[in-house]
Short mmCIF file of C-alpha atoms in Angstrom, two decimals:
data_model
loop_
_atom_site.label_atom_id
_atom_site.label_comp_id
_atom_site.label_asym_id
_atom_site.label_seq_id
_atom_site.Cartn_x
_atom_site.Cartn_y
_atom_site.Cartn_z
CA UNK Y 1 0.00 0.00 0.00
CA UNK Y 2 1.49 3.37 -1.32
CA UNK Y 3 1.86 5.77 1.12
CA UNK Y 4 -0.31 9.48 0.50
CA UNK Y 5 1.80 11.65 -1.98
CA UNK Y 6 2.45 15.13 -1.09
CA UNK Y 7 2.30 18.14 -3.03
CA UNK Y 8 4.42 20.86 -2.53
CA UNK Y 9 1.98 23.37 -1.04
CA UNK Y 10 1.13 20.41 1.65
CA UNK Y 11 5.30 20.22 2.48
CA UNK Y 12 4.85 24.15 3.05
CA UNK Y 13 1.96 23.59 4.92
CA UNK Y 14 3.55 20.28 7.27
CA UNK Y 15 6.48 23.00 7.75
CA UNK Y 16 4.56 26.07 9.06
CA UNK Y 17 2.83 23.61 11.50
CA UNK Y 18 5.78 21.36 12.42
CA UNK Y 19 9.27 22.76 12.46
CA UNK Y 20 10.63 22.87 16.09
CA UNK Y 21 12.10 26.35 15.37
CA UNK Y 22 8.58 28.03 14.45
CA UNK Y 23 7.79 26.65 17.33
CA UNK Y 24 10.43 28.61 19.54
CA UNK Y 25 9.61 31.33 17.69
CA UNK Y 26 6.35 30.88 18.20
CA UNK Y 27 7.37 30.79 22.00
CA UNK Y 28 9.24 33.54 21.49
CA UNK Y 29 6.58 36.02 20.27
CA UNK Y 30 3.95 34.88 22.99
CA UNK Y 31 7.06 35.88 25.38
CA UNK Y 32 6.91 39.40 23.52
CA UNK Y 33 3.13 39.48 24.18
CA UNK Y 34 3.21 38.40 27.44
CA UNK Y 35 5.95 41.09 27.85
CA UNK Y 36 3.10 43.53 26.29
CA UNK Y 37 0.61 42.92 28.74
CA UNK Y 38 2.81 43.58 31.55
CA UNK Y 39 3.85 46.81 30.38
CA UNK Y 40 -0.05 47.74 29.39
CA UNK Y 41 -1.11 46.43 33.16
CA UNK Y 42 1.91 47.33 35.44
CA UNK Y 43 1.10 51.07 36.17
CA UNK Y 44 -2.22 50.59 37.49
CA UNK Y 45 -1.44 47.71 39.85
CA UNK Y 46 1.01 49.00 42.11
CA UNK Y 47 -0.77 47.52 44.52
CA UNK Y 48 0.36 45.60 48.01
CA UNK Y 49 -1.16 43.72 51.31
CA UNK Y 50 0.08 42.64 54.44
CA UNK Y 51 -1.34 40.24 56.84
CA UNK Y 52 -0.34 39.20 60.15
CA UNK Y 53 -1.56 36.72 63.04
CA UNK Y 54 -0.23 36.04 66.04
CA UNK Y 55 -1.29 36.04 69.71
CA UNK Y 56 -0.72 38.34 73.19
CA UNK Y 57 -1.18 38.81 76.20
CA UNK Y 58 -3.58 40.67 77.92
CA UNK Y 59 -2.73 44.12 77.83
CA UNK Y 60 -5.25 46.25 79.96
CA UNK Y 61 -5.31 50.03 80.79
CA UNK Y 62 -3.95 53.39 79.13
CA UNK Y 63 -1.13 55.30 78.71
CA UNK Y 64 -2.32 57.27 81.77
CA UNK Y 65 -3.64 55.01 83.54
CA UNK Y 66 -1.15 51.78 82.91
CA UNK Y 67 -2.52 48.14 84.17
CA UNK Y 68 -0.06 45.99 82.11
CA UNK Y 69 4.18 46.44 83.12
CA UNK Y 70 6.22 46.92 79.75
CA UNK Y 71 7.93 43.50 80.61
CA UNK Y 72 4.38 41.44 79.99
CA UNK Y 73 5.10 42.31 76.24
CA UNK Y 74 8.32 40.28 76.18
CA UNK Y 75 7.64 36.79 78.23
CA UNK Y 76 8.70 33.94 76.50
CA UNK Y 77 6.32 32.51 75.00
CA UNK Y 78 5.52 29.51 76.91
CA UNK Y 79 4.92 31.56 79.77
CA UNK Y 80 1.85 33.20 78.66
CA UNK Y 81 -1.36 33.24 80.58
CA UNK Y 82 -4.72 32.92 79.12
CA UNK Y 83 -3.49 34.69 75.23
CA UNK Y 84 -5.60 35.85 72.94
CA UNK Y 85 -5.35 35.97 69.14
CA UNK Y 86 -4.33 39.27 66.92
CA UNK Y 87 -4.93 39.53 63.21
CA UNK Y 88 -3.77 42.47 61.03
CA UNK Y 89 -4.70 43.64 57.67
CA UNK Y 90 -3.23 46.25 55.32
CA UNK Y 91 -3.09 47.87 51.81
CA UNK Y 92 -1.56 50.06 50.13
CA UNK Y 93 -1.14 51.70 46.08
CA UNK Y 94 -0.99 54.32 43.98
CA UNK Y 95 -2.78 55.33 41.51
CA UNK Y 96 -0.32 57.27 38.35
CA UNK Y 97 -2.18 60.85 37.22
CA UNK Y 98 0.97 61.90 35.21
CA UNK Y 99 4.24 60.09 34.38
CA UNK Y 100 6.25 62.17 32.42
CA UNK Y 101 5.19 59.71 29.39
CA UNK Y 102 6.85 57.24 31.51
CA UNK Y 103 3.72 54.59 30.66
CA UNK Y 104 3.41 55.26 27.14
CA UNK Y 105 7.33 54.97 26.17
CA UNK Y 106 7.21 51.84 28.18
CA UNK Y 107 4.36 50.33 25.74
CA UNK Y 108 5.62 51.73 22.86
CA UNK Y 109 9.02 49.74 23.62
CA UNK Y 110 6.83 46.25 24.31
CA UNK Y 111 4.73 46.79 20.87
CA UNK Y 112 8.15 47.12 19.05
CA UNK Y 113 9.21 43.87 21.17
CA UNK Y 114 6.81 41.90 19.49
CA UNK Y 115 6.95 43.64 16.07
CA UNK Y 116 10.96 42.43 16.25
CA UNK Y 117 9.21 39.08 16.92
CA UNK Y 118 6.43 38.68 14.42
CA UNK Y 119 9.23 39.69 11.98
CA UNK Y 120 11.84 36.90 13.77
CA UNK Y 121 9.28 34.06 13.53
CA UNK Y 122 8.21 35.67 9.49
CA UNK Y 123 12.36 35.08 9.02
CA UNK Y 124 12.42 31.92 10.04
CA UNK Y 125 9.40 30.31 8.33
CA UNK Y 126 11.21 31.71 5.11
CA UNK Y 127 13.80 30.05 5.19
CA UNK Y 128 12.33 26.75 6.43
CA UNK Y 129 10.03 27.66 3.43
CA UNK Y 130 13.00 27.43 0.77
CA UNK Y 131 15.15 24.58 2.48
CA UNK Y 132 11.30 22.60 1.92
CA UNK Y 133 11.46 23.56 -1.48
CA UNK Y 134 14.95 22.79 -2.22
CA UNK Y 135 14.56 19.66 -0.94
CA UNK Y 136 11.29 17.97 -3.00
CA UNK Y 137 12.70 20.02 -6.36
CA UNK Y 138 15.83 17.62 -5.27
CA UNK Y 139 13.65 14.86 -4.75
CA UNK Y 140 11.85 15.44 -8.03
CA UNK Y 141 15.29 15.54 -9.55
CA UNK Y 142 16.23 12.72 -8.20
CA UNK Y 143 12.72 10.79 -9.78
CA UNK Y 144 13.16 12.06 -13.03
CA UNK Y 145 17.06 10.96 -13.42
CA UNK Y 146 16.19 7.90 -12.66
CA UNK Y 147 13.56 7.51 -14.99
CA UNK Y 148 15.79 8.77 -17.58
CA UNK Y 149 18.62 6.15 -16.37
CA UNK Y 150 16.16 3.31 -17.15
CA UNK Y 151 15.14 5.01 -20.33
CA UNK Y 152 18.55 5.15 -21.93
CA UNK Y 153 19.23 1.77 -20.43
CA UNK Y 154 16.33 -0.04 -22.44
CA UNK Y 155 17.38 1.73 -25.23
CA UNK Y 156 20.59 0.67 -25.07
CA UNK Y 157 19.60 -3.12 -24.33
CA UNK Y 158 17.31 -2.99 -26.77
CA UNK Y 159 20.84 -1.84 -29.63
CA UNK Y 160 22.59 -4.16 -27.73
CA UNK Y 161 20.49 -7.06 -28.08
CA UNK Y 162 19.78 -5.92 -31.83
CA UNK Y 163 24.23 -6.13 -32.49
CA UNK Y 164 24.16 -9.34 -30.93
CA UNK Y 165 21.65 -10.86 -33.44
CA UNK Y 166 23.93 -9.44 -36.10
CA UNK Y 167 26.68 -10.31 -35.03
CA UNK Y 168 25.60 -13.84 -34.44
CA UNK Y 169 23.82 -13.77 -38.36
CA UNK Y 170 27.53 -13.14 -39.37
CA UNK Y 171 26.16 -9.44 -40.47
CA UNK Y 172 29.50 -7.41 -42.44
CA UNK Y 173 27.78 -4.45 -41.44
CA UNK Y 174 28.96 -4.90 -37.94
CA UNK Y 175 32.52 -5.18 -36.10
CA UNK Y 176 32.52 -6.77 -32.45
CA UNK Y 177 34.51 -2.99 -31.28
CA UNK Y 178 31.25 -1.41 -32.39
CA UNK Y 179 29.26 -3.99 -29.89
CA UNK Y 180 31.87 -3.35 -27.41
CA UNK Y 181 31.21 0.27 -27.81
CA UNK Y 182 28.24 0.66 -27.06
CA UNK Y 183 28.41 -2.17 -24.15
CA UNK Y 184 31.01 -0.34 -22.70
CA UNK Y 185 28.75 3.21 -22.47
CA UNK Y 186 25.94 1.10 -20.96
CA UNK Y 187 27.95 0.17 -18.25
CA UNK Y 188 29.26 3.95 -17.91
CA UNK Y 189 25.15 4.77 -17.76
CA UNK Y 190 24.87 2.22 -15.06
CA UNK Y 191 27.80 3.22 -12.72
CA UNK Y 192 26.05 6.36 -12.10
CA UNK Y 193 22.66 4.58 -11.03
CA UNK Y 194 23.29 5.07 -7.48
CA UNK Y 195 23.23 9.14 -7.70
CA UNK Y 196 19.50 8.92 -8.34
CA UNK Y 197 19.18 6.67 -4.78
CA UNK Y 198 21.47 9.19 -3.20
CA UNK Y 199 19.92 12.07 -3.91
CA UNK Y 200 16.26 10.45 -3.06
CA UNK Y 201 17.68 9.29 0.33
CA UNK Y 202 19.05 12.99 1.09
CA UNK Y 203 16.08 14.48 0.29
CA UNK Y 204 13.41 11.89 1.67
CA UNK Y 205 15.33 12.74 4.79
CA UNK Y 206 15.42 16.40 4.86
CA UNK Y 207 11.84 16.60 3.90
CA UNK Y 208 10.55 13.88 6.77
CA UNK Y 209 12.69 16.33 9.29
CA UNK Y 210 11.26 19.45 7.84
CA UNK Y 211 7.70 18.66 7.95
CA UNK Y 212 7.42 16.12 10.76
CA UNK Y 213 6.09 12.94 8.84
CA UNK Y 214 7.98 10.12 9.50
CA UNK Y 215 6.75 7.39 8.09
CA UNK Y 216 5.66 6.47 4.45
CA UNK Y 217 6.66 9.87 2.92
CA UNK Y 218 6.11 10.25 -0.92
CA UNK Y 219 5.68 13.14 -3.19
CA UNK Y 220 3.62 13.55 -6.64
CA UNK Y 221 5.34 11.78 -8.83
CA UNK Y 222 5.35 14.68 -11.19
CA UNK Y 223 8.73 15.58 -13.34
CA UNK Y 224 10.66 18.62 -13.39
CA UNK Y 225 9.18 21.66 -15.20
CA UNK Y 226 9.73 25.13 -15.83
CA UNK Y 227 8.88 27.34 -13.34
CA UNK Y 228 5.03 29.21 -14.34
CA UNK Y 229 5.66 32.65 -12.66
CA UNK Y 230 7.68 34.99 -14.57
CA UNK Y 231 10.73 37.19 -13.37
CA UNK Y 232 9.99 41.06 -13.20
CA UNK Y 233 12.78 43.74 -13.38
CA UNK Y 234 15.05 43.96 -10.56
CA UNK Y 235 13.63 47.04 -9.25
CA UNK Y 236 10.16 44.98 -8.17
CA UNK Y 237 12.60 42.75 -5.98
CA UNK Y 238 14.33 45.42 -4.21
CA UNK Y 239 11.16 47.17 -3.05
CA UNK Y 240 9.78 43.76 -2.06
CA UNK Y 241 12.65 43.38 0.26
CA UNK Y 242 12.30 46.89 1.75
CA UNK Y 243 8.96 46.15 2.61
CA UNK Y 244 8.54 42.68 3.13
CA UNK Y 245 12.16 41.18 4.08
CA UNK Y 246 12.03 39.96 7.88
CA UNK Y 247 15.54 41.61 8.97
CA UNK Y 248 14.60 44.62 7.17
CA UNK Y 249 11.11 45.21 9.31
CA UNK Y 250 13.14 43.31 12.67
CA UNK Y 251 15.74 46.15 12.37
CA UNK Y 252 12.81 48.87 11.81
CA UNK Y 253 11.03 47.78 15.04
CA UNK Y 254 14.54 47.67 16.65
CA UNK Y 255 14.81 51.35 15.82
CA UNK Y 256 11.45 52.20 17.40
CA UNK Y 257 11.71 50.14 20.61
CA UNK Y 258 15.46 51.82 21.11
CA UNK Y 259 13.83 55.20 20.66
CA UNK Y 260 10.90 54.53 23.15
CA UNK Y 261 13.58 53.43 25.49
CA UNK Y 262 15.51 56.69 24.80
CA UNK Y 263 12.09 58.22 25.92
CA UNK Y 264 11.41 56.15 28.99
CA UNK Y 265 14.95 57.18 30.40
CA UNK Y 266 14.45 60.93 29.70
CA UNK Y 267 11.47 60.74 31.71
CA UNK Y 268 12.74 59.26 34.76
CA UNK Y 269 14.55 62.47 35.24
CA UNK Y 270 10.46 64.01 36.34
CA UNK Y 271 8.56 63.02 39.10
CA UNK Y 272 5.24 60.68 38.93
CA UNK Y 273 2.33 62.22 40.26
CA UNK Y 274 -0.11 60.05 41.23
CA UNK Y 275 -3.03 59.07 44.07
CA UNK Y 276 -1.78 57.39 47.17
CA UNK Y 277 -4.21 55.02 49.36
CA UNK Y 278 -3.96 52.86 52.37
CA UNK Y 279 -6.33 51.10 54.67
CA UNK Y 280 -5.65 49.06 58.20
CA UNK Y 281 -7.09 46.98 60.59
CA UNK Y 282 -6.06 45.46 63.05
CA UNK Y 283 -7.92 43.76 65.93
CA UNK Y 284 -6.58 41.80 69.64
CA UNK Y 285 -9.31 41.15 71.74
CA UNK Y 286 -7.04 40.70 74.58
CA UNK Y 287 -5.39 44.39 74.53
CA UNK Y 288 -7.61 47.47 75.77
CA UNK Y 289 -8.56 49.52 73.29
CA UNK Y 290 -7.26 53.19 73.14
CA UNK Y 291 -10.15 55.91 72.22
CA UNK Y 292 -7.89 59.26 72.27
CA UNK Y 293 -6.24 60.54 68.75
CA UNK Y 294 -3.00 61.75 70.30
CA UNK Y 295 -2.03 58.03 71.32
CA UNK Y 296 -1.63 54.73 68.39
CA UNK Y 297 -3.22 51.83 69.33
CA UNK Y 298 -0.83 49.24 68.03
CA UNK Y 299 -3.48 46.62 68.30
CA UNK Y 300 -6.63 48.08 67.32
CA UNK Y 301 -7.41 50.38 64.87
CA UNK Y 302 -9.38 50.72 61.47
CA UNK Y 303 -8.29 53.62 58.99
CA UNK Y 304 -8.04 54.59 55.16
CA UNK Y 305 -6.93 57.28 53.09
CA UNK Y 306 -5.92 58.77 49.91
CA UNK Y 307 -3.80 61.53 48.76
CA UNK Y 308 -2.62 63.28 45.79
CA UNK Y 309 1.64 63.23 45.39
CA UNK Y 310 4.54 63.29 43.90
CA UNK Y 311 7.32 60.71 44.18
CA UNK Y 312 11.01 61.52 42.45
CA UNK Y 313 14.23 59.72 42.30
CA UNK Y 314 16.80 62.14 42.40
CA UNK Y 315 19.32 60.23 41.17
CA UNK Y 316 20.19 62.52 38.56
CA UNK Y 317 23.48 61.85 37.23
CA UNK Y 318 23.38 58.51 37.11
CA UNK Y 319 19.84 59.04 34.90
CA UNK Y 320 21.59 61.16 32.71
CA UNK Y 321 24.37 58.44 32.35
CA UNK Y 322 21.25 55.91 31.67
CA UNK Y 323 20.25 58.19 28.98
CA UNK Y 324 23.63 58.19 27.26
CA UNK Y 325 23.64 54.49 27.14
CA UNK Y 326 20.23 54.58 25.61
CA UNK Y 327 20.88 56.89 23.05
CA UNK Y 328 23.75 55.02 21.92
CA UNK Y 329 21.87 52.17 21.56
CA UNK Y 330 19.66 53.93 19.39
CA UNK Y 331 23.17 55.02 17.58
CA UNK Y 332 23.25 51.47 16.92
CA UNK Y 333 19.88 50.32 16.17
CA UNK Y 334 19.57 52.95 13.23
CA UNK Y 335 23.61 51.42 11.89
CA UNK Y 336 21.87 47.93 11.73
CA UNK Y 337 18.95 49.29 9.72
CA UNK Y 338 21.20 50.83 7.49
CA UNK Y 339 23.32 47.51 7.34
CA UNK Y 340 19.85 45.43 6.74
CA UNK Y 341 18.60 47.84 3.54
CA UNK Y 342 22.07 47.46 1.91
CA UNK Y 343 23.07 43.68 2.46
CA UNK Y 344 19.60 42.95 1.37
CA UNK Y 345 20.13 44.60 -1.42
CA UNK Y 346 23.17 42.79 -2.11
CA UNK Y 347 21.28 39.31 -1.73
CA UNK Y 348 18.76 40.31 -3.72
CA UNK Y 349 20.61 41.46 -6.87
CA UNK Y 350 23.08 38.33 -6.62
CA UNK Y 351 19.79 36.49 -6.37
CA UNK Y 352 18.32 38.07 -9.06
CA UNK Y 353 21.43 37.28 -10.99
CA UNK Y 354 21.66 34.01 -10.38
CA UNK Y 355 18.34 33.44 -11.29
CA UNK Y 356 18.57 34.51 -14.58
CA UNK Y 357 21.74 32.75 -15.30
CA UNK Y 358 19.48 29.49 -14.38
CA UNK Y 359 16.98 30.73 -16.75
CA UNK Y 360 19.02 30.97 -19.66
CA UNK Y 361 20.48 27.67 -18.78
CA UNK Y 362 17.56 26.14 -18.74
CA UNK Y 363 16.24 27.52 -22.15
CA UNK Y 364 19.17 26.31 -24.24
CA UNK Y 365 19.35 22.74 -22.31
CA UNK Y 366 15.87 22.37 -23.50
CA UNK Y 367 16.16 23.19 -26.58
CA UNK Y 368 19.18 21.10 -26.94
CA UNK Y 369 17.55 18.31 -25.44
CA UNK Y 370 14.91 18.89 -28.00
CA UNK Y 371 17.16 18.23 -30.72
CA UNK Y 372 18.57 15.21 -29.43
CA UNK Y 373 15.30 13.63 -29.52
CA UNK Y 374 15.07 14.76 -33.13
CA UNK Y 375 18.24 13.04 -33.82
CA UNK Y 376 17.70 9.50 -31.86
CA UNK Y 377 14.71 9.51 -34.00
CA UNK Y 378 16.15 10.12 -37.31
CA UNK Y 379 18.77 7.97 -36.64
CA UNK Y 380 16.32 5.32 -35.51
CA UNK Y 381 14.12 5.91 -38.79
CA UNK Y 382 17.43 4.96 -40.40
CA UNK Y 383 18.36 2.46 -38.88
CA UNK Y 384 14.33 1.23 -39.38
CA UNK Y 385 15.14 2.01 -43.00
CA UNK Y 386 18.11 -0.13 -43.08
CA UNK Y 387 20.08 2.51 -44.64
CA UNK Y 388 22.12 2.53 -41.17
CA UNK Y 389 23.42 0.51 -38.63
CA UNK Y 390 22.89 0.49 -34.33
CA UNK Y 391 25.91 2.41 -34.31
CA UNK Y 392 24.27 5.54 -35.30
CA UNK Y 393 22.42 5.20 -31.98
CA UNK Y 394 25.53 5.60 -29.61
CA UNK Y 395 26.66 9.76 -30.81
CA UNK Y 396 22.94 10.70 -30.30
CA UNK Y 397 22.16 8.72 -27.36
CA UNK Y 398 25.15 10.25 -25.48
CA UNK Y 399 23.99 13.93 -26.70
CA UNK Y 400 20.43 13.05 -25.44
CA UNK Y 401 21.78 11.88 -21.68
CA UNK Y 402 23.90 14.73 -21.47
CA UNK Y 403 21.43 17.24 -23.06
CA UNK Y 404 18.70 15.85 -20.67
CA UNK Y 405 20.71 15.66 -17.22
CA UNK Y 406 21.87 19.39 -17.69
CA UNK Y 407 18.19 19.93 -18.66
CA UNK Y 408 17.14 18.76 -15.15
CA UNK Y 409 19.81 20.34 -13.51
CA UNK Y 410 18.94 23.31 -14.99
CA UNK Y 411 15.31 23.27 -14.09
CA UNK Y 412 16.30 22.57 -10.19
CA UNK Y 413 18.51 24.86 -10.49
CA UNK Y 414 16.22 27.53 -11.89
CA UNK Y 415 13.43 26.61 -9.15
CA UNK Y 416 15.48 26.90 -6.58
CA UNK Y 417 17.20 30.17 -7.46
CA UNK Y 418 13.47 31.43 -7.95
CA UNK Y 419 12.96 30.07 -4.44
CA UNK Y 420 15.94 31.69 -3.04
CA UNK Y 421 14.92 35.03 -4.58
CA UNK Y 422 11.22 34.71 -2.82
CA UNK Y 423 13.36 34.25 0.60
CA UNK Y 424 15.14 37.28 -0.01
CA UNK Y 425 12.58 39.66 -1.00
CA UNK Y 426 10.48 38.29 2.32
CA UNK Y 427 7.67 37.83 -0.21
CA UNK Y 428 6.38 34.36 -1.04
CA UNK Y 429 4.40 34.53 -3.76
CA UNK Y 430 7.49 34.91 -5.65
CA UNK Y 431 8.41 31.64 -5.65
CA UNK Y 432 7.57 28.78 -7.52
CA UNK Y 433 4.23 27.24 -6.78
CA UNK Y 434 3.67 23.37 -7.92
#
C-alpha cells in the first residue's frame, strides 16, 4: 500500500505547522506578548497587602492610667497566661495621574518587542520555506534521473540485443569494437545509477525532518518543469525586500523600541504624580482599646486614606548616564537598519542574478535536449530504414543523456534560485508554486 503523496503546497503547509524552530519562535513572540501585557497592566497595579496573626497577652489600661508592666510584652512565650489571638490587615497603592510619558514609552518599547518578533518568527518560516522547497525540487530531480537512467538503459539493451543478433547472423555491417562500444557506455550509464538513490535518500530525509512525517513519505510523482511565474525587473525585488524582508522590518522595530527606550529614560529624570491610598485593621481582643487621637493603638485600629503626590528619584546623574547608554543604543539600532537595507540589497541582486543565469540555462538545455530527440529519432528511422546501422544510436544517445541531465539540472537549479529570490525579498508569492 502506497503511502499518500504530497504536493508541494502540503510540504509548506507540514512546515509552518511542524518545524521545532517556528515553534520557539512561536514561544518567542507569545514571550513578547506576554511582555506587552505587563507593560499595558503594570502602572495601574502598584498595589500591596500585608497580613499578620499572632497572639498576646492581655494588655489592659492606658497610657495614663497603665494596668499591664512593659515587661508582659516580652515573656517567653511559653509563659503566657490565658493569650488571645491578633490579626492584622493592610493595603496600600498608587494610583499614576501623570508620568512624564513614563507609561506610554514603556508600551511603545513592548509593541516594538513583538513587532521584532512577528518579523523573527516571518524570518524563520522563510527560510524553512525554501530549504522545503529545495529539498522535494531535489527529490523530483532525483525521480526524473532515474527515470531517464532506465530510459537510456532499455534503449541501449534494446541496440545491444539488436548487435548481438547481427553479429551472431555473421552481419558485415557490424565489427565486435562497435558492440563493445556501445556495451562499454551502458555500463558507464549504469555506474552512475546510485546518484539517483542518493539524492532520493538525502532528500526523503530532509523533507521527513522538515515537515514532521515520518513514516511512508512520498511526493507527486510529477517531473521537473519550468517554473510558471515569470521574473519582473530587478527594481520589483528590491522594493519587495524593503517592505517585506524579515531583517529589514526586525531592524525597523529595533529602531522604534530603542527610541521609546531613549524616551522612557528621559522621563525618569520628572517626578510621577499620582493618588496614594492605604487602609488598616487590626484587631486583639485581649489588649484594651485606646479611644484618644493623640495616642496609636498598636493593636486596634481601622483607617483609610488617599492623597494626591509626587514621588522623584533624584538620582540625577546617574539618569543622565542611563540616557547616554540609551541613546547610543539607538546610535546602533539605526547602523543595523542601514546595514539590513544594503546587504539585502546585495542578496537580492546576486539572487536576481543568479536566477537569470538558471533561466538561460535552462532555455538552451531544453532546446538542446529537444534536438537530441530529433536526432535518436532520425537515426532510428534509419536504422528502421536499413540505410544505417545500431551504431548511429551511440553519438545521439550520449547527446540526449547529457542534453537531458543538464536539462534537469537546470530546471532545479532555476526553481530553486526562484525560491531563493522569494526568501530574499520576504515575499512568497514569488516563488515557484507546484
Amino acid at each position: 500500500i502506497r503511502g499518500h503523496a504530497y504536493t508541494l503546497a502540503e510540504c509548506l503547509a507540514l512546515a509552518d505547522r511542524n518545524h521545532p524552530n517556528l515553534w520557539a519562535a512561536r514561544a518567542r513572540l507569545a514571550y513578547s506578548h506576554a511582555q506587552l501585557d505587563e507593560a499595558k497592566w503594570l502602572p495601574w497595579w502598584q498595589i500591596g497587602a500585608d497580613a499578620t496573626v499572632g497572639i498576646l497577652p492581655k494588655l489592659a489600661g492606658t497610657a495614663f492610667y497603665n494596668e499591664t508592666p512593659a515587661s508582659l510584652r516580652n515573656q517567653p512565650f511559653l509563659n503566657l497566661t490565658d493569650p488571645q489571638p491578633i490579626l492584622q490587615f493592610s493595603i496600600s497603592g498608587a494610583i499614576p495621574l501623570y508620568t512624564f510619558g513614563k507609561i506610554s514609552a514603556g508600551r511603545q518599547a513592548a509593541e516594538a518587542g513583538v513587532r521584532v518578533n512577528e518579523w523573527d518568527m516571518e524570518k524563520m518560516r522563510q527560510q524553512i520555506r525554501m530549504d522545503v522547497r529545495r529539498a522535494y525540487f531535489g527529490l523530483m530531480l532525483a525521480h526524473d534521473a532515474q527515470y531517464l537512467l532506465d530510459e537510456i538503459v532499455s534503449l541501449l539493451d534494446k541496440t545491444v540485443g539488436n548487435m548481438r543478433k547481427k553479429l551472431a547472423s555473421r552481419d558485415p555491417s557490424i565489427e565486435e569494437i562497435d558492440l563493445l562500444r556501445l556495451e562499454l557506455y551502458r555500463e558507464e550509464t549504469l555506474a552512475r545509477s546510485g546518484e539517483p538513490k542518493r539524492g532520493e535518500t538525502f532528500a526523503v530525509a530532509a523533507l521527513r525532518f522538515l515537515t514532521g512525517v515520518q513514516t511512508a513519505f512520498e511526493i507527486v510523482d510529477e517531473p521537473l518543469k519550468r517554473p510558471a511565474r515569470t521574473m519582473g525587473p530587478v527594481v520589483q525585488y528590491l522594493t519587495a525586500a524593503r517592505l517585506h524582508r524579515g531583517e529589514v522590518n526586525q531592524a525597523r522595530a529595533g529602531v522604534v523600541a530603542r527610541r521609546a527606550l531613549v524616551e522612557l529614560a528621559r522621563s525618569r529624570l520628572y517626578p510621577d504624580i499620582g493618588i496614594g491610598y492605604r487602609a488598616a485593621y487590626s484587631v486583639a481582643p485581649s489588649s484594651s482599646q485606646q479611644n484618644t487621637a493623640w495616642i496609636g493603638d498598636p493593636f486596634n485600629y481601622l483607617y483609610w486614606g488617599f492623597a494626591i503626590g509626587a514621588r522623584w528619584n533624584l538620582d540625577l546623574l546617574p539618569q543622565a548616564a542611563r540616557i547616554a547608554q540609551a541613546e547610543a543604543q539607538l546610535d546602533e539600532a539605526r547602523a543595523f537598519e542601514r546595514l539590513a537595507l544594503g546587504g539585502v540589497a546585495v542578496e537580492v541582486e546576486n539572487s536576481y542574478g543568479i536566477a537569470l543565469e538558471a533561466k538561460t540555462r535552462e532555455e538552451y538545455w531544453d532546446k538542446a535536449e529537444h534536438r537530441t530527440r530529433q536526432w535518436i529519432s532520425t537515426a532510428q528511422d534509419s536504422i528502421d530504414l536499413g540505410t544505417k546501422d545500431e551504431r548511429a544510436l551511440l553519438e545521439p544517445l550520449r547527446a540526449y543523456f547529457n542534453a537531458r541531465v543538464n536539462h534537469l539540472y537546470a530546471l532545479m537549479d532555476f526553481n530553486v534560485a526562484l525560491s531563493d529570490l522569494a526568501r530574499v525579498t520576504g515575499w512568497d508569492p514569488f516563488a515557484p508554486v507546484e
